[in-house]
Amino acid sequence: MSFNVVFFGPPAAGKGTQAKIIESKYGLKQLSTGDILRAEVAAQTDLGKQAKDIMDAGKLVSDDIVIGIIENAMAQASDAKGFIFDGFPRTQAQAKALDDMLAKTGQKIDIVLELKVADDAFLDRIKKRAEEEGRSDDTVDAMATRIAAYRSYSAEVLPYYQAQRDIVPVDGMQAVDDVTTQIEQALGKVQNLAA
Ligand code: AMP
């Protein structure tokens, strides 16, 4: 029995933090295309070299690349109870490819969460993360592009999921623990995941 979560939310909304908490509590594997791409850049692989400039500019890496990344990552973690897709899908083509990949093994997306954060909270969070993690795309300019990119890709992908199911909103302005509680309640409504 597997359980798959798509976790939507703007950059620096706390998605990664929450996904990691849910991952360790429920044995789901977090798959963040952003994290995997950053590791490729750090390791200076061909893929990383191809992706670096695009990422630094806050633009989207091609569908083929990220779909391939997810396919590999899912195959490598085939013993996971399910996946939390974080930062993926970002286009309808990616969303469709994900449904198709899961369908091959009789799986599906079980819940779509949308973490919501007020517009003016972004810049403060991004500045804080830039200080803490030193990511090369955490600059004010790249952030503006990434927020705009989030708006446009969520306007493309959320309707794809809305046509299939209700998207569950999560208030990302609350304290970390309270956000986790909201997510656990949402997951519990869909399926009783044994911790
Ligand atoms: P993130 O950590 O999710 O904000 O991703 C960082 C950067 O990686 C993005 O700004 C994109 O350049 C790239 N990226 C991550 N995931 C995807 C995706 N699903 N499709 C296209 N580009 C992506």
PDB file of C-alpha atoms and ligand atoms in Angstrom:
ATOM      1  CA  MET A   1       0.000   0.000   0.000  1.00  0.00           C
ATOM      2  CA  SER A   2       1.619   3.231  -1.030  1.00  0.00           C
ATOM      3  CA  PHE A   3       0.725   6.813  -0.328  1.00  0.00           C
ATOM      4  CA  ASN A   4       1.809   9.712  -2.500  1.00  0.00           C
ATOM      5  CA  VAL A   5       1.648  13.398  -1.718  1.00  0.00           C
ATOM      6  CA  VAL A   6       2.159  16.385  -4.002  1.00  0.00           C
ATOM      7  CA  PHE A   7       3.304  19.297  -1.891  1.00  0.00           C
ATOM      8  CA  PHE A   8       2.772  22.694  -3.439  1.00  0.00           C
ATOM      9  CA  GLY A   9       3.981  25.984  -2.078  1.00  0.00           C
ATOM     10  CA  PRO A  10       5.981  29.057  -3.030  1.00  0.00           C
ATOM     11  CA  PRO A  11       9.752  29.248  -2.561  1.00  0.00           C
ATOM     12  CA  ALA A  12      10.829  29.598   1.063  1.00  0.00           C
ATOM     13  CA  ALA A  13       7.332  28.888   2.399  1.00  0.00           C
ATOM     14  CA  GLY A  14       8.653  26.085   4.616  1.00  0.00           C
ATOM     15  CA  LYS A  15       7.808  23.257   2.240  1.00  0.00           C
ATOM     16  CA  GLY A  16      11.171  21.525   2.568  1.00  0.00           C
ATOM     17  CA  THR A  17      11.067  21.732   6.373  1.00  0.00           C
ATOM     18  CA  GLN A  18       7.583  20.247   6.542  1.00  0.00           C
ATOM     19  CA  ALA A  19       8.291  17.577   3.940  1.00  0.00           C
ATOM     20  CA  LYS A  20      11.286  16.395   5.961  1.00  0.00           C
ATOM     21  CA  ILE A  21       9.201  16.172   9.155  1.00  0.00           C
ATOM     22  CA  ILE A  22       6.475  14.169   7.377  1.00  0.00           C
ATOM     23  CA  GLU A  23       9.108  12.009   5.708  1.00  0.00           C
ATOM     24  CA  SER A  24      10.692  10.895   8.953  1.00  0.00           C
ATOM     25  CA  LYS A  25       7.357  10.416  10.740  1.00  0.00           C
ATOM     26  CA  TYR A  26       5.635   8.319   8.104  1.00  0.00           C
ATOM     27  CA  GLY A  27       8.382   6.615   6.095  1.00  0.00           C
ATOM     28  CA  LEU A  28       7.473   8.540   2.969  1.00  0.00           C
ATOM     29  CA  LYS A  29      10.401   9.589   0.805  1.00  0.00           C
ATOM     30  CA  GLN A  30      10.705  13.294   0.020  1.00  0.00           C
ATOM     31  CA  LEU A  31      11.639  13.850  -3.598  1.00  0.00           C
ATOM     32  CA  SER A  32      12.675  17.432  -4.212  1.00  0.00           C
ATOM     33  CA  THR A  33      13.751  18.102  -7.778  1.00  0.00           C
ATOM     34  CA  GLY A  34      15.385  21.328  -6.529  1.00  0.00           C
ATOM     35  CA  ASP A  35      17.493  19.401  -3.956  1.00  0.00           C
ATOM     36  CA  ILE A  36      18.481  16.767  -6.523  1.00  0.00           C
ATOM     37  CA  LEU A  37      19.397  19.435  -9.082  1.00  0.00           C
ATOM     38  CA  ARG A  38      21.493  21.334  -6.503  1.00  0.00           C
ATOM     39  CA  ALA A  39      23.364  18.095  -5.711  1.00  0.00           C
ATOM     40  CA  GLU A  40      24.037  17.624  -9.442  1.00  0.00           C
ATOM     41  CA  VAL A  41      25.331  21.205  -9.676  1.00  0.00           C
ATOM     42  CA  ALA A  42      27.563  20.687  -6.639  1.00  0.00           C
ATOM     43  CA  ALA A  43      28.949  17.446  -8.099  1.00  0.00           C
ATOM     44  CA  GLN A  44      29.522  19.270 -11.415  1.00  0.00           C
ATOM     45  CA  THR A  45      27.850  16.511 -13.431  1.00  0.00           C
ATOM     46  CA  ASP A  46      26.860  17.187 -17.052  1.00  0.00           C
ATOM     47  CA  LEU A  47      23.283  17.561 -15.912  1.00  0.00           C
ATOM     48  CA  GLY A  48      24.353  19.956 -13.169  1.00  0.00           C
ATOM     49  CA  LYS A  49      26.357  22.069 -15.616  1.00  0.00           C
ATOM     50  CA  GLN A  50      23.344  22.207 -17.926  1.00  0.00           C
ATOM     51  CA  ALA A  51      20.986  23.218 -15.113  1.00  0.00           C
ATOM     52  CA  LYS A  52      23.106  25.725 -13.167  1.00  0.00           C
ATOM     53  CA  ASP A  53      22.522  28.889 -15.183  1.00  0.00           C
ATOM     54  CA  ILE A  54      18.829  28.158 -15.591  1.00  0.00           C
ATOM     55  CA  MET A  55      18.480  27.647 -11.842  1.00  0.00           C
ATOM     56  CA  ASP A  56      20.498  30.733 -10.966  1.00  0.00           C
ATOM     57  CA  ALA A  57      18.173  32.751 -13.195  1.00  0.00           C
ATOM     58  CA  GLY A  58      15.155  31.250 -11.384  1.00  0.00           C
ATOM     59  CA  LYS A  59      13.829  29.712 -14.600  1.00  0.00           C
ATOM     60  CA  LEU A  60      12.474  26.200 -15.156  1.00  0.00           C
ATOM     61  CA  VAL A  61      14.743  23.329 -16.135  1.00  0.00           C
ATOM     62  CA  SER A  62      13.323  21.294 -19.043  1.00  0.00           C
ATOM     63  CA  ASP A  63      10.527  18.768 -18.502  1.00  0.00           C
ATOM     64  CA  ASP A  64      12.659  15.925 -19.893  1.00  0.00           C
ATOM     65  CA  ILE A  65      15.404  16.541 -17.349  1.00  0.00           C
ATOM     66  CA  VAL A  66      13.181  16.756 -14.279  1.00  0.00           C
ATOM     67  CA  ILE A  67      10.918  13.871 -15.334  1.00  0.00           C
ATOM     68  CA  GLY A  68      14.047  11.732 -15.796  1.00  0.00           C
ATOM     69  CA  ILE A  69      15.288  12.805 -12.350  1.00  0.00           C
ATOM     70  CA  ILE A  70      12.004  11.799 -10.705  1.00  0.00           C
ATOM     71  CA  GLU A  71      11.863   8.497 -12.567  1.00  0.00           C
ATOM     72  CA  ASN A  72      15.383   7.595 -11.356  1.00  0.00           C
ATOM     73  CA  ALA A  73      14.753   8.760  -7.821  1.00  0.00           C
ATOM     74  CA  MET A  74      11.521   6.736  -7.570  1.00  0.00           C
ATOM     75  CA  ALA A  75      13.269   3.631  -8.878  1.00  0.00           C
ATOM     76  CA  GLN A  76      16.078   4.068  -6.351  1.00  0.00           C
ATOM     77  CA  ALA A  77      13.650   4.432  -3.437  1.00  0.00           C
ATOM     78  CA  SER A  78      11.289   1.647  -4.417  1.00  0.00           C
ATOM     79  CA  ASP A  79      11.144   0.427  -0.803  1.00  0.00           C
ATOM     80  CA  ALA A  80       9.599   3.712   0.432  1.00  0.00           C
ATOM     81  CA  LYS A  81       5.975   3.632   1.625  1.00  0.00           C
ATOM     82  CA  GLY A  82       5.303   6.432  -0.800  1.00  0.00           C
ATOM     83  CA  PHE A  83       6.618   9.800  -1.900  1.00  0.00           C
ATOM     84  CA  ILE A  84       6.265  13.463  -1.081  1.00  0.00           C
ATOM     85  CA  PHE A  85       6.802  15.334  -4.319  1.00  0.00           C
ATOM     86  CA  ASP A  86       8.276  18.708  -3.443  1.00  0.00           C
ATOM     87  CA  GLY A  87       8.829  21.248  -6.222  1.00  0.00           C
ATOM     88  CA  PHE A  88       7.554  18.768  -8.788  1.00  0.00           C
ATOM     89  CA  PRO A  89       5.438  18.833 -10.930  1.00  0.00           C
ATOM     90  CA  ARG A  90       5.804  22.387 -12.199  1.00  0.00           C
ATOM     91  CA  THR A  91       4.146  21.950 -15.616  1.00  0.00           C
ATOM     92  CA  GLN A  92       1.112  20.036 -16.814  1.00  0.00           C
ATOM     93  CA  ALA A  93       3.420  17.786 -18.848  1.00  0.00           C
ATOM     94  CA  GLN A  94       5.284  16.901 -15.631  1.00  0.00           C
ATOM     95  CA  ALA A  95       1.994  16.289 -13.774  1.00  0.00           C
ATOM     96  CA  LYS A  96       0.761  14.004 -16.545  1.00  0.00           C
ATOM     97  CA  ALA A  97       4.096  12.150 -16.685  1.00  0.00           C
ATOM     98  CA  LEU A  98       3.940  11.632 -12.908  1.00  0.00           C
ATOM     99  CA  ASP A  99       0.414  10.193 -13.091  1.00  0.00           C
ATOM    100  CA  ASP A 100       1.545   7.868 -15.869  1.00  0.00           C
ATOM    101  CA  MET A 101       4.653   6.724 -13.972  1.00  0.00           C
ATOM    102  CA  LEU A 102       2.624   5.976 -10.828  1.00  0.00           C
ATOM    103  CA  ALA A 103      -0.114   4.216 -12.803  1.00  0.00           C
ATOM    104  CA  LYS A 104       2.450   1.733 -14.131  1.00  0.00           C
ATOM    105  CA  THR A 105       2.750   0.307 -10.619  1.00  0.00           C
ATOM    106  CA  GLY A 106      -0.910   0.743  -9.707  1.00  0.00           C
ATOM    107  CA  GLN A 107      -0.248   3.898  -7.695  1.00  0.00           C
ATOM    108  CA  LYS A 108      -1.677   7.396  -7.787  1.00  0.00           C
ATOM    109  CA  ILE A 109      -1.384  10.784  -6.124  1.00  0.00           C
ATOM    110  CA  ASP A 110      -3.426  10.461  -2.936  1.00  0.00           C
ATOM    111  CA  ILE A 111      -3.408  14.067  -1.768  1.00  0.00           C
ATOM    112  CA  VAL A 112      -2.345  17.490  -3.055  1.00  0.00           C
ATOM    113  CA  LEU A 113      -1.391  20.006  -0.363  1.00  0.00           C
ATOM    114  CA  GLU A 114      -0.986  23.710  -1.054  1.00  0.00           C
ATOM    115  CA  LEU A 115       1.070  25.612   1.509  1.00  0.00           C
ATOM    116  CA  LYS A 116      -0.064  29.231   1.539  1.00  0.00           C
ATOM    117  CA  VAL A 117       2.077  32.156   2.682  1.00  0.00           C
ATOM    118  CA  ALA A 118       1.248  35.884   2.534  1.00  0.00           C
ATOM    119  CA  ASP A 119       3.115  37.767  -0.212  1.00  0.00           C
ATOM    120  CA  ASP A 120       5.046  40.093   2.081  1.00  0.00           C
ATOM    121  CA  ALA A 121       6.416  37.199   4.139  1.00  0.00           C
ATOM    122  CA  PHE A 122       8.513  35.906   1.255  1.00  0.00           C
ATOM    123  CA  LEU A 123      11.297  38.421   1.201  1.00  0.00           C
ATOM    124  CA  ASP A 124      11.931  38.151   4.934  1.00  0.00           C
ATOM    125  CA  ARG A 125      12.065  34.371   4.698  1.00  0.00           C
ATOM    126  CA  ILE A 126      14.300  34.379   1.679  1.00  0.00           C
ATOM    127  CA  LYS A 127      16.765  36.779   3.272  1.00  0.00           C
ATOM    128  CA  LYS A 128      16.875  34.559   6.357  1.00  0.00           C
ATOM    129  CA  ARG A 129      17.452  31.428   4.273  1.00  0.00           C
ATOM    130  CA  ALA A 130      20.145  33.153   2.222  1.00  0.00           C
ATOM    131  CA  GLU A 131      21.994  33.860   5.468  1.00  0.00           C
ATOM    132  CA  GLU A 132      21.498  30.317   6.775  1.00  0.00           C
ATOM    133  CA  GLU A 133      22.082  28.189   3.661  1.00  0.00           C
ATOM    134  CA  GLY A 134      23.940  30.411   1.216  1.00  0.00           C
ATOM    135  CA  ARG A 135      22.021  29.174  -1.834  1.00  0.00           C
ATOM    136  CA  SER A 136      23.124  30.898  -5.026  1.00  0.00           C
ATOM    137  CA  ASP A 137      19.516  31.445  -6.169  1.00  0.00           C
ATOM    138  CA  ASP A 138      18.438  33.067  -2.886  1.00  0.00           C
ATOM    139  CA  THR A 139      18.977  36.632  -4.031  1.00  0.00           C
ATOM    140  CA  VAL A 140      16.282  39.303  -4.139  1.00  0.00           C
ATOM    141  CA  ASP A 141      16.389  39.443  -7.962  1.00  0.00           C
ATOM    142  CA  ALA A 142      16.267  35.695  -8.488  1.00  0.00           C
ATOM    143  CA  MET A 143      13.562  35.518  -5.848  1.00  0.00           C
ATOM    144  CA  ALA A 144      11.302  37.887  -7.731  1.00  0.00           C
ATOM    145  CA  THR A 145      11.714  35.680 -10.802  1.00  0.00           C
ATOM    146  CA  ARG A 146      11.085  32.516  -8.779  1.00  0.00           C
ATOM    147  CA  ILE A 147       7.931  33.932  -7.168  1.00  0.00           C
ATOM    148  CA  ALA A 148       6.660  34.954 -10.603  1.00  0.00           C
ATOM    149  CA  ALA A 149       7.600  31.475 -11.877  1.00  0.00           C
ATOM    150  CA  TYR A 150       5.700  29.901  -8.965  1.00  0.00           C
ATOM    151  CA  ARG A 151       2.620  31.969  -9.784  1.00  0.00           C
ATOM    152  CA  SER A 152       2.699  30.961 -13.408  1.00  0.00           C
ATOM    153  CA  TYR A 153       3.477  27.289 -12.860  1.00  0.00           C
ATOM    154  CA  SER A 154       0.896  26.910 -10.106  1.00  0.00           C
ATOM    155  CA  ALA A 155      -1.664  28.547 -12.407  1.00  0.00           C
ATOM    156  CA  GLU A 156      -0.768  25.797 -14.874  1.00  0.00           C
ATOM    157  CA  VAL A 157      -0.546  22.776 -12.571  1.00  0.00           C
ATOM    158  CA  LEU A 158      -3.171  23.425  -9.859  1.00  0.00           C
ATOM    159  CA  PRO A 159      -6.058  23.305 -12.373  1.00  0.00           C
ATOM    160  CA  TYR A 160      -4.741  19.926 -13.574  1.00  0.00           C
ATOM    161  CA  TYR A 161      -5.143  18.574 -10.031  1.00  0.00           C
ATOM    162  CA  GLN A 162      -8.322  20.552  -9.294  1.00  0.00           C
ATOM    163  CA  ALA A 163      -9.960  18.707 -12.160  1.00  0.00           C
ATOM    164  CA  GLN A 164      -9.180  15.424 -10.357  1.00  0.00           C
ATOM    165  CA  ARG A 165      -9.756  16.269  -6.687  1.00  0.00           C
ATOM    166  CA  ASP A 166      -9.895  18.957  -3.984  1.00  0.00           C
ATOM    167  CA  ILE A 167      -6.578  20.600  -3.211  1.00  0.00           C
ATOM    168  CA  VAL A 168      -6.041  20.852   0.545  1.00  0.00           C
ATOM    169  CA  PRO A 169      -4.909  24.328   1.693  1.00  0.00           C
ATOM    170  CA  VAL A 170      -2.386  24.578   4.547  1.00  0.00           C
ATOM    171  CA  ASP A 171      -1.838  27.884   6.356  1.00  0.00           C
ATOM    172  CA  GLY A 172       1.930  28.352   6.149  1.00  0.00           C
ATOM    173  CA  MET A 173       1.924  31.511   8.290  1.00  0.00           C
ATOM    174  CA  GLN A 174       1.576  29.511  11.512  1.00  0.00           C
ATOM    175  CA  ALA A 175       4.417  28.169  13.671  1.00  0.00           C
ATOM    176  CA  VAL A 176       6.278  25.135  12.267  1.00  0.00           C
ATOM    177  CA  ASP A 177       4.578  22.682  14.695  1.00  0.00           C
ATOM    178  CA  ASP A 178       1.122  24.047  13.923  1.00  0.00           C
ATOM    179  CA  VAL A 179       1.739  23.738  10.193  1.00  0.00           C
ATOM    180  CA  THR A 180       2.821  20.110  10.758  1.00  0.00           C
ATOM    181  CA  THR A 181      -0.396  19.468  12.727  1.00  0.00           C
ATOM    182  CA  GLN A 182      -2.514  20.817   9.869  1.00  0.00           C
ATOM    183  CA  ILE A 183      -0.704  18.551   7.421  1.00  0.00           C
ATOM    184  CA  GLU A 184      -1.075  15.502   9.634  1.00  0.00           C
ATOM    185  CA  GLN A 185      -4.791  16.171   9.986  1.00  0.00           C
ATOM    186  CA  ALA A 186      -5.125  16.442   6.216  1.00  0.00           C
ATOM    187  CA  LEU A 187      -3.174  13.203   5.683  1.00  0.00           C
ATOM    188  CA  GLY A 188      -5.211  11.436   8.374  1.00  0.00           C
ATOM    189  CA  LYS A 189      -8.441  12.303   6.575  1.00  0.00           C
ATOM    190  CA  VAL A 190      -7.234  10.602   3.437  1.00  0.00           C
ATOM    191  CA  GLN A 191      -5.644   7.557   4.960  1.00  0.00           C
ATOM    192  CA  ASN A 192      -4.685   6.338   8.375  1.00  0.00           C
ATOM    193  CA  LEU A 193      -0.916   6.337   8.009  1.00  0.00           C
ATOM    194  CA  ALA A 194       0.696   4.362  10.789  1.00  0.00           C
ATOM    195  CA  ALA A 195       3.603   6.373  12.207  1.00  0.00           C
TER     196      ALA A 195
HETATM  197  P1  AMP B   1      13.318  24.654  -5.736  1.00  0.00           P
HETATM  198  O1  AMP B   1      14.343  24.263  -4.728  1.00  0.00           O
HETATM  199  O2  AMP B   1      12.166  23.672  -5.817  1.00  0.00           O
HETATM  200  O3  AMP B   1      12.836  26.062  -5.576  1.00  0.00           O
HETATM  201  O4  AMP B   1      14.031  24.572  -7.168  1.00  0.00           O
HETATM  202  C1  AMP B   1      15.169  25.350  -7.467  1.00  0.00           C
HETATM  203  C2  AMP B   1      15.299  25.506  -8.980  1.00  0.00           C
HETATM  204  O5  AMP B   1      15.461  24.207  -9.587  1.00  0.00           O
HETATM  205  C3  AMP B   1      14.086  26.098  -9.675  1.00  0.00           C
HETATM  206  O6  AMP B   1      14.093  27.512  -9.647  1.00  0.00           O
HETATM  207  C4  AMP B   1      14.247  25.540 -11.099  1.00  0.00           C
HETATM  208  O7  AMP B   1      15.270  26.242 -11.802  1.00  0.00           O
HETATM  209  C5  AMP B   1      14.754  24.142 -10.836  1.00  0.00           C
HETATM  210  N1  AMP B   1      13.644  23.169 -10.684  1.00  0.00           N
HETATM  211  C6  AMP B   1      13.320  22.458  -9.561  1.00  0.00           C
HETATM  212  N2  AMP B   1      12.263  21.659  -9.781  1.00  0.00           N
HETATM  213  C7  AMP B   1      11.881  21.860 -11.061  1.00  0.00           C
HETATM  214  C8  AMP B   1      10.824  21.344 -11.869  1.00  0.00           C
HETATM  215  N3  AMP B   1       9.931  20.456 -11.384  1.00  0.00           N
HETATM  216  N4  AMP B   1      10.735  21.783 -13.159  1.00  0.00           N
HETATM  217  C9  AMP B   1      11.626  22.671 -13.655  1.00  0.00           C
HETATM  218  N5  AMP B   1      12.628  23.215 -12.948  1.00  0.00           N
HETATM  219  C10 AMP B   1      12.772  22.822 -11.653  1.00  0.00           C
END
